[in-house]
Amino acid sequence: QQQVKQSPQSLIVQKGGISIINCAYENTAFDYFPWYQQFPGKGPALLIAIRPDVSEKKEGRFTISFNKSAKQFSLHIMDSQPGDSATYFCAARGYSSASKIIFGSGTRLSIRP
Amino acid sequence: DGGITQSPKYLFRKEGQNVTLSCEQNLNHDAMYWYRQDPGQGLRLIYYSQIVNDFQKGDIAEGYSVSREKKESFPLTVTSAQKNPTAFYLCASSGRDSSNQPQHFGDGTRLSIL
């Protein structure tokens, strides 16, 4: 119940296309859903995050869509660029101050020029 | 520039040896974390500390130890009891208003067995 399931494991998208990464969770106590971007040999960086009181959050070319009833959320990267090639992790955290963040298994995204 | 510094970048461990990974932050963050990253897996929490002189076990603490004597520093020791230590180790920190959510990560230490 603590898991966050992420798919696909890897993804190849043409430059200019839309990259879509999906995550699903079971624990209804989760109330914060961040996405992290990690380049090879570097630590992850917080990219964008959403709370379940909204269905969508957009920052530039990055959009999180959130479906509370289905317990699913996804990251959309519009107009994907070669510089977006990285590993992306979804995550979730409960509202309790004692809750720890749970990471998905990651998606390796490659953008073909 | 504020950030997290992990050292060394690469580390090799011999059988039966303890090794210590360094993590220093100058962000004035209260909370610090250690994660382990294996290929094809998400980040798994080893230990975390929300305040100086206090720390808690994460999901995979066995074979590891930490200390938090200073706010800026959170070293991780991989002991000989950790039988499969080969992994990428990441240190992170977060401010007081970001409870349990790592905000900033270091660039990691890659540990291998000799």
PDB file of C-alpha atoms in Angstrom:
ATOM      1  CA  GLN A   1       0.000   0.000   0.000  1.00  0.00           C
ATOM      2  CA  GLN A   2       3.034   2.206   0.373  1.00  0.00           C
ATOM      3  CA  GLN A   3       4.175   1.680  -3.206  1.00  0.00           C
ATOM      4  CA  VAL A   4       4.136   4.105  -6.063  1.00  0.00           C
ATOM      5  CA  LYS A   5       4.092   2.269  -9.402  1.00  0.00           C
ATOM      6  CA  GLN A   6       5.689   4.073 -12.327  1.00  0.00           C
ATOM      7  CA  SER A   7       5.580   3.279 -16.041  1.00  0.00           C
ATOM      8  CA  PRO A   8       7.079   2.942 -18.529  1.00  0.00           C
ATOM      9  CA  GLN A   9      10.561   1.930 -17.407  1.00  0.00           C
ATOM     10  CA  SER A  10      12.038   3.597 -20.499  1.00  0.00           C
ATOM     11  CA  LEU A  11      10.672   5.878 -23.181  1.00  0.00           C
ATOM     12  CA  ILE A  12      11.936   7.177 -26.506  1.00  0.00           C
ATOM     13  CA  VAL A  13      10.275  10.246 -28.007  1.00  0.00           C
ATOM     14  CA  GLN A  14      11.053  12.258 -31.110  1.00  0.00           C
ATOM     15  CA  LYS A  15      12.110  15.865 -30.675  1.00  0.00           C
ATOM     16  CA  GLY A  16       9.038  18.071 -30.537  1.00  0.00           C
ATOM     17  CA  GLY A  17       6.772  15.248 -29.378  1.00  0.00           C
ATOM     18  CA  ILE A  18       4.927  14.771 -26.099  1.00  0.00           C
ATOM     19  CA  SER A  19       6.499  12.588 -23.408  1.00  0.00           C
ATOM     20  CA  ILE A  20       4.069  10.995 -20.965  1.00  0.00           C
ATOM     21  CA  ILE A  21       5.053   9.163 -17.782  1.00  0.00           C
ATOM     22  CA  ASN A  22       2.445   7.578 -15.553  1.00  0.00           C
ATOM     23  CA  CYS A  23       2.276   6.765 -11.854  1.00  0.00           C
ATOM     24  CA  ALA A  24      -0.294   5.034  -9.676  1.00  0.00           C
ATOM     25  CA  TYR A  25      -0.667   4.717  -5.929  1.00  0.00           C
ATOM     26  CA  GLU A  26      -2.851   2.871  -3.443  1.00  0.00           C
ATOM     27  CA  ASN A  27      -2.497   4.835  -0.226  1.00  0.00           C
ATOM     28  CA  THR A  28      -5.290   7.403  -0.026  1.00  0.00           C
ATOM     29  CA  ALA A  29      -3.361   9.191   2.739  1.00  0.00           C
ATOM     30  CA  PHE A  30      -0.879  10.514   0.204  1.00  0.00           C
ATOM     31  CA  ASP A  31      -1.397  14.232  -0.264  1.00  0.00           C
ATOM     32  CA  TYR A  32       1.676  15.531  -2.060  1.00  0.00           C
ATOM     33  CA  PHE A  33       3.005  14.283  -5.398  1.00  0.00           C
ATOM     34  CA  PRO A  34       6.369  15.610  -6.629  1.00  0.00           C
ATOM     35  CA  TRP A  35       8.335  14.732  -9.728  1.00  0.00           C
ATOM     36  CA  TYR A  36      12.117  14.665  -9.820  1.00  0.00           C
ATOM     37  CA  GLN A  37      14.487  14.879 -12.811  1.00  0.00           C
ATOM     38  CA  GLN A  38      17.877  13.207 -12.689  1.00  0.00           C
ATOM     39  CA  PHE A  39      20.711  13.555 -15.209  1.00  0.00           C
ATOM     40  CA  PRO A  40      23.443  10.875 -15.376  1.00  0.00           C
ATOM     41  CA  GLY A  41      25.960  11.149 -12.558  1.00  0.00           C
ATOM     42  CA  LYS A  42      23.910  13.789 -10.750  1.00  0.00           C
ATOM     43  CA  GLY A  43      21.435  13.855  -7.919  1.00  0.00           C
ATOM     44  CA  PRO A  44      17.711  14.251  -8.628  1.00  0.00           C
ATOM     45  CA  ALA A  45      16.245  17.736  -8.731  1.00  0.00           C
ATOM     46  CA  LEU A  46      12.699  18.646  -7.787  1.00  0.00           C
ATOM     47  CA  LEU A  47      10.909  19.457 -11.040  1.00  0.00           C
ATOM     48  CA  ILE A  48       7.240  20.071 -10.273  1.00  0.00           C
ATOM     49  CA  ALA A  49       4.729  18.973  -7.640  1.00  0.00           C
ATOM     50  CA  ILE A  50       0.967  18.810  -7.146  1.00  0.00           C
ATOM     51  CA  ARG A  51      -1.514  18.390  -4.304  1.00  0.00           C
ATOM     52  CA  PRO A  52      -4.763  16.411  -4.790  1.00  0.00           C
ATOM     53  CA  ASP A  53      -7.019  19.465  -4.538  1.00  0.00           C
ATOM     54  CA  VAL A  54      -6.170  20.364  -8.157  1.00  0.00           C
ATOM     55  CA  SER A  55      -6.397  18.222 -11.288  1.00  0.00           C
ATOM     56  CA  GLU A  56      -3.593  19.839 -13.246  1.00  0.00           C
ATOM     57  CA  LYS A  57      -0.506  21.958 -12.694  1.00  0.00           C
ATOM     58  CA  LYS A  58       1.569  23.449 -15.466  1.00  0.00           C
ATOM     59  CA  GLU A  59       5.050  24.932 -15.353  1.00  0.00           C
ATOM     60  CA  GLY A  60       6.421  25.817 -18.753  1.00  0.00           C
ATOM     61  CA  ARG A  61       6.497  22.689 -20.898  1.00  0.00           C
ATOM     62  CA  PHE A  62       5.899  20.415 -17.895  1.00  0.00           C
ATOM     63  CA  THR A  63       2.371  19.495 -16.766  1.00  0.00           C
ATOM     64  CA  ILE A  64       1.185  17.178 -14.011  1.00  0.00           C
ATOM     65  CA  SER A  65      -2.278  15.676 -14.478  1.00  0.00           C
ATOM     66  CA  PHE A  66      -3.895  14.231 -11.368  1.00  0.00           C
ATOM     67  CA  ASN A  67      -6.853  11.854 -11.198  1.00  0.00           C
ATOM     68  CA  LYS A  68      -7.804  11.440  -7.547  1.00  0.00           C
ATOM     69  CA  SER A  69     -10.577   8.888  -8.093  1.00  0.00           C
ATOM     70  CA  ALA A  70      -8.297   6.648 -10.155  1.00  0.00           C
ATOM     71  CA  LYS A  71      -5.331   7.290  -7.844  1.00  0.00           C
ATOM     72  CA  GLN A  72      -3.152   8.097 -10.809  1.00  0.00           C
ATOM     73  CA  PHE A  73      -1.000  11.014 -11.827  1.00  0.00           C
ATOM     74  CA  SER A  74       1.149  11.670 -14.847  1.00  0.00           C
ATOM     75  CA  LEU A  75       3.864  13.965 -16.139  1.00  0.00           C
ATOM     76  CA  HIS A  76       3.523  15.426 -19.623  1.00  0.00           C
ATOM     77  CA  ILE A  77       6.476  17.088 -21.318  1.00  0.00           C
ATOM     78  CA  MET A  78       5.329  19.129 -24.296  1.00  0.00           C
ATOM     79  CA  ASP A  79       7.616  19.902 -27.237  1.00  0.00           C
ATOM     80  CA  SER A  80      10.197  17.458 -25.850  1.00  0.00           C
ATOM     81  CA  GLN A  81      13.820  18.493 -26.394  1.00  0.00           C
ATOM     82  CA  PRO A  82      17.079  16.508 -26.346  1.00  0.00           C
ATOM     83  CA  GLY A  83      17.989  18.360 -23.121  1.00  0.00           C
ATOM     84  CA  ASP A  84      14.984  16.707 -21.458  1.00  0.00           C
ATOM     85  CA  SER A  85      16.699  13.316 -21.765  1.00  0.00           C
ATOM     86  CA  ALA A  86      17.022  12.160 -18.160  1.00  0.00           C
ATOM     87  CA  THR A  87      15.514   9.785 -15.628  1.00  0.00           C
ATOM     88  CA  TYR A  88      12.261  10.964 -14.099  1.00  0.00           C
ATOM     89  CA  PHE A  89      10.923   9.824 -10.733  1.00  0.00           C
ATOM     90  CA  CYS A  90       7.425  10.323  -9.420  1.00  0.00           C
ATOM     91  CA  ALA A  91       6.921  10.300  -5.671  1.00  0.00           C
ATOM     92  CA  ALA A  92       4.235  10.596  -3.036  1.00  0.00           C
ATOM     93  CA  ARG A  93       4.030  11.629   0.589  1.00  0.00           C
ATOM     94  CA  GLY A  94       1.334  11.437   3.252  1.00  0.00           C
ATOM     95  CA  TYR A  95       0.005  14.446   5.166  1.00  0.00           C
ATOM     96  CA  SER A  96       1.301  13.277   8.522  1.00  0.00           C
ATOM     97  CA  SER A  97       4.417  15.111   9.692  1.00  0.00           C
ATOM     98  CA  ALA A  98       5.962  11.694  10.246  1.00  0.00           C
ATOM     99  CA  SER A  99       5.322  10.551   6.664  1.00  0.00           C
ATOM    100  CA  LYS A 100       8.261   9.760   4.460  1.00  0.00           C
ATOM    101  CA  ILE A 101       8.326  10.318   0.736  1.00  0.00           C
ATOM    102  CA  ILE A 102       7.967   7.210  -1.434  1.00  0.00           C
ATOM    103  CA  PHE A 103       9.636   7.146  -4.848  1.00  0.00           C
ATOM    104  CA  GLY A 104       8.569   5.358  -8.014  1.00  0.00           C
ATOM    105  CA  SER A 105      11.105   3.173  -9.813  1.00  0.00           C
ATOM    106  CA  GLY A 106      11.983   5.786 -12.440  1.00  0.00           C
ATOM    107  CA  THR A 107      11.578   6.274 -16.197  1.00  0.00           C
ATOM    108  CA  ARG A 108      14.580   6.741 -18.442  1.00  0.00           C
ATOM    109  CA  LEU A 109      13.526   9.232 -21.129  1.00  0.00           C
ATOM    110  CA  SER A 110      15.473   9.665 -24.355  1.00  0.00           C
ATOM    111  CA  ILE A 111      14.569  12.387 -26.822  1.00  0.00           C
ATOM    112  CA  ARG A 112      15.723  11.662 -30.390  1.00  0.00           C
ATOM    113  CA  PRO A 113      16.855  14.713 -32.377  1.00  0.00           C
TER     114      PRO A 113
ATOM    115  CA  ASP B   1      26.386  29.064  -4.006  1.00  0.00           C
ATOM    116  CA  GLY B   2      24.306  27.087  -1.547  1.00  0.00           C
ATOM    117  CA  GLY B   3      24.096  23.381  -1.986  1.00  0.00           C
ATOM    118  CA  ILE B   4      25.011  19.901  -0.885  1.00  0.00           C
ATOM    119  CA  THR B   5      28.498  18.519  -1.296  1.00  0.00           C
ATOM    120  CA  GLN B   6      29.074  14.786  -1.279  1.00  0.00           C
ATOM    121  CA  SER B   7      32.507  13.219  -1.236  1.00  0.00           C
ATOM    122  CA  PRO B   8      34.157  11.253  -2.549  1.00  0.00           C
ATOM    123  CA  LYS B   9      32.504  10.883  -5.942  1.00  0.00           C
ATOM    124  CA  TYR B  10      33.771   7.290  -6.247  1.00  0.00           C
ATOM    125  CA  LEU B  11      34.669   4.943  -3.414  1.00  0.00           C
ATOM    126  CA  PHE B  12      35.899   1.372  -3.286  1.00  0.00           C
ATOM    127  CA  ARG B  13      35.451  -0.916  -0.329  1.00  0.00           C
ATOM    128  CA  LYS B  14      37.434  -4.008   0.569  1.00  0.00           C
ATOM    129  CA  GLU B  15      35.894  -7.026   2.282  1.00  0.00           C
ATOM    130  CA  GLY B  16      35.330  -6.438   5.984  1.00  0.00           C
ATOM    131  CA  GLN B  17      36.012  -2.736   5.728  1.00  0.00           C
ATOM    132  CA  ASN B  18      33.859   0.125   6.953  1.00  0.00           C
ATOM    133  CA  VAL B  19      33.740   3.197   4.748  1.00  0.00           C
ATOM    134  CA  THR B  20      32.308   6.646   5.434  1.00  0.00           C
ATOM    135  CA  LEU B  21      30.575   8.859   2.900  1.00  0.00           C
ATOM    136  CA  SER B  22      30.620  12.568   3.546  1.00  0.00           C
ATOM    137  CA  CYS B  23      27.661  14.950   3.137  1.00  0.00           C
ATOM    138  CA  GLU B  24      27.877  18.670   3.876  1.00  0.00           C
ATOM    139  CA  GLN B  25      25.218  21.333   3.256  1.00  0.00           C
ATOM    140  CA  ASN B  26      25.339  25.107   3.504  1.00  0.00           C
ATOM    141  CA  LEU B  27      21.619  25.667   2.973  1.00  0.00           C
ATOM    142  CA  ASN B  28      20.858  25.985   6.698  1.00  0.00           C
ATOM    143  CA  HIS B  29      18.395  23.102   6.325  1.00  0.00           C
ATOM    144  CA  ASP B  30      17.248  21.252   9.407  1.00  0.00           C
ATOM    145  CA  ALA B  31      16.511  17.887   7.822  1.00  0.00           C
ATOM    146  CA  MET B  32      18.974  15.652   6.015  1.00  0.00           C
ATOM    147  CA  TYR B  33      18.533  12.273   4.337  1.00  0.00           C
ATOM    148  CA  TRP B  34      20.510   9.390   2.915  1.00  0.00           C
ATOM    149  CA  TYR B  35      19.137   7.393  -0.011  1.00  0.00           C
ATOM    150  CA  ARG B  36      20.419   4.389  -1.889  1.00  0.00           C
ATOM    151  CA  GLN B  37      19.816   4.121  -5.638  1.00  0.00           C
ATOM    152  CA  ASP B  38      20.112   0.839  -7.525  1.00  0.00           C
ATOM    153  CA  PRO B  39      19.601   0.427 -11.289  1.00  0.00           C
ATOM    154  CA  GLY B  40      15.934   0.215 -12.239  1.00  0.00           C
ATOM    155  CA  GLN B  41      14.791   1.040  -8.727  1.00  0.00           C
ATOM    156  CA  GLY B  42      13.585   4.152  -7.042  1.00  0.00           C
ATOM    157  CA  LEU B  43      15.403   5.830  -4.215  1.00  0.00           C
ATOM    158  CA  ARG B  44      15.255   3.941  -0.940  1.00  0.00           C
ATOM    159  CA  LEU B  45      15.632   5.760   2.356  1.00  0.00           C
ATOM    160  CA  ILE B  46      18.476   4.606   4.591  1.00  0.00           C
ATOM    161  CA  TYR B  47      18.458   7.141   7.431  1.00  0.00           C
ATOM    162  CA  TYR B  48      17.131  10.628   8.028  1.00  0.00           C
ATOM    163  CA  SER B  49      17.654  13.347  10.587  1.00  0.00           C
ATOM    164  CA  GLN B  50      15.258  16.165  11.317  1.00  0.00           C
ATOM    165  CA  ILE B  51      17.455  17.919  13.859  1.00  0.00           C
ATOM    166  CA  VAL B  52      20.992  17.866  15.227  1.00  0.00           C
ATOM    167  CA  ASN B  53      21.803  14.912  17.500  1.00  0.00           C
ATOM    168  CA  ASP B  54      18.705  13.015  16.372  1.00  0.00           C
ATOM    169  CA  PHE B  55      18.166  10.571  13.517  1.00  0.00           C
ATOM    170  CA  GLN B  56      15.797   7.785  12.532  1.00  0.00           C
ATOM    171  CA  LYS B  57      16.099   4.595  10.541  1.00  0.00           C
ATOM    172  CA  GLY B  58      14.616   4.513   7.089  1.00  0.00           C
ATOM    173  CA  ASP B  59      13.465   1.483   5.139  1.00  0.00           C
ATOM    174  CA  ILE B  60      16.878  -0.142   4.616  1.00  0.00           C
ATOM    175  CA  ALA B  61      19.022   0.908   7.605  1.00  0.00           C
ATOM    176  CA  GLU B  62      20.623  -2.489   8.280  1.00  0.00           C
ATOM    177  CA  GLY B  63      24.381  -2.396   7.723  1.00  0.00           C
ATOM    178  CA  TYR B  64      24.549   1.398   7.830  1.00  0.00           C
ATOM    179  CA  SER B  65      25.135   3.979  10.563  1.00  0.00           C
ATOM    180  CA  VAL B  66      24.967   7.779  10.709  1.00  0.00           C
ATOM    181  CA  SER B  67      25.700  10.683  13.021  1.00  0.00           C
ATOM    182  CA  ARG B  68      24.402  14.251  13.144  1.00  0.00           C
ATOM    183  CA  GLU B  69      26.732  16.216  15.405  1.00  0.00           C
ATOM    184  CA  LYS B  70      26.484  19.387  13.339  1.00  0.00           C
ATOM    185  CA  LYS B  71      23.609  20.884  11.375  1.00  0.00           C
ATOM    186  CA  GLU B  72      25.746  21.048   8.257  1.00  0.00           C
ATOM    187  CA  SER B  73      27.015  17.486   8.269  1.00  0.00           C
ATOM    188  CA  PHE B  74      25.405  14.045   8.021  1.00  0.00           C
ATOM    189  CA  PRO B  75      28.025  11.351   7.311  1.00  0.00           C
ATOM    190  CA  LEU B  76      26.987   7.813   6.406  1.00  0.00           C
ATOM    191  CA  THR B  77      29.083   4.788   7.344  1.00  0.00           C
ATOM    192  CA  VAL B  78      28.650   1.630   5.295  1.00  0.00           C
ATOM    193  CA  THR B  79      29.700  -1.143   7.640  1.00  0.00           C
ATOM    194  CA  SER B  80      31.026  -4.600   6.861  1.00  0.00           C
ATOM    195  CA  ALA B  81      27.601  -5.906   7.867  1.00  0.00           C
ATOM    196  CA  GLN B  82      26.169  -4.481   4.638  1.00  0.00           C
ATOM    197  CA  LYS B  83      26.713  -7.431   2.316  1.00  0.00           C
ATOM    198  CA  ASN B  84      25.615  -5.746  -0.905  1.00  0.00           C
ATOM    199  CA  PRO B  85      26.907  -2.189  -0.668  1.00  0.00           C
ATOM    200  CA  THR B  86      27.479  -1.538  -4.375  1.00  0.00           C
ATOM    201  CA  ALA B  87      25.140   1.339  -5.232  1.00  0.00           C
ATOM    202  CA  PHE B  88      24.822   5.052  -5.844  1.00  0.00           C
ATOM    203  CA  TYR B  89      24.356   6.904  -2.545  1.00  0.00           C
ATOM    204  CA  LEU B  90      22.535  10.219  -2.451  1.00  0.00           C
ATOM    205  CA  CYS B  91      22.365  12.753   0.354  1.00  0.00           C
ATOM    206  CA  ALA B  92      19.547  15.298   0.475  1.00  0.00           C
ATOM    207  CA  SER B  93      18.251  18.077   2.688  1.00  0.00           C
ATOM    208  CA  SER B  94      15.064  20.003   3.266  1.00  0.00           C
ATOM    209  CA  GLY B  95      13.992  23.127   5.087  1.00  0.00           C
ATOM    210  CA  ARG B  96      11.698  23.349   8.085  1.00  0.00           C
ATOM    211  CA  ASP B  97       8.602  23.990   5.974  1.00  0.00           C
ATOM    212  CA  SER B  98       9.184  20.997   3.722  1.00  0.00           C
ATOM    213  CA  SER B  99       8.854  18.227   6.233  1.00  0.00           C
ATOM    214  CA  ASN B 100      10.076  14.865   4.972  1.00  0.00           C
ATOM    215  CA  GLN B 101      10.352  16.057   1.391  1.00  0.00           C
ATOM    216  CA  PRO B 102      13.938  16.196   0.173  1.00  0.00           C
ATOM    217  CA  GLN B 103      14.393  19.446  -1.698  1.00  0.00           C
ATOM    218  CA  HIS B 104      18.041  19.437  -2.624  1.00  0.00           C
ATOM    219  CA  PHE B 105      20.217  16.479  -3.507  1.00  0.00           C
ATOM    220  CA  GLY B 106      23.973  16.150  -3.718  1.00  0.00           C
ATOM    221  CA  ASP B 107      25.602  14.632  -6.792  1.00  0.00           C
ATOM    222  CA  GLY B 108      26.096  11.281  -5.115  1.00  0.00           C
ATOM    223  CA  THR B 109      28.838   8.841  -4.232  1.00  0.00           C
ATOM    224  CA  ARG B 110      29.224   5.649  -6.236  1.00  0.00           C
ATOM    225  CA  LEU B 111      30.413   2.832  -3.993  1.00  0.00           C
ATOM    226  CA  SER B 112      31.877  -0.364  -5.412  1.00  0.00           C
ATOM    227  CA  ILE B 113      33.406  -3.510  -3.951  1.00  0.00           C
ATOM    228  CA  LEU B 114      37.066  -4.302  -4.661  1.00  0.00           C
TER     229      LEU B 114
END
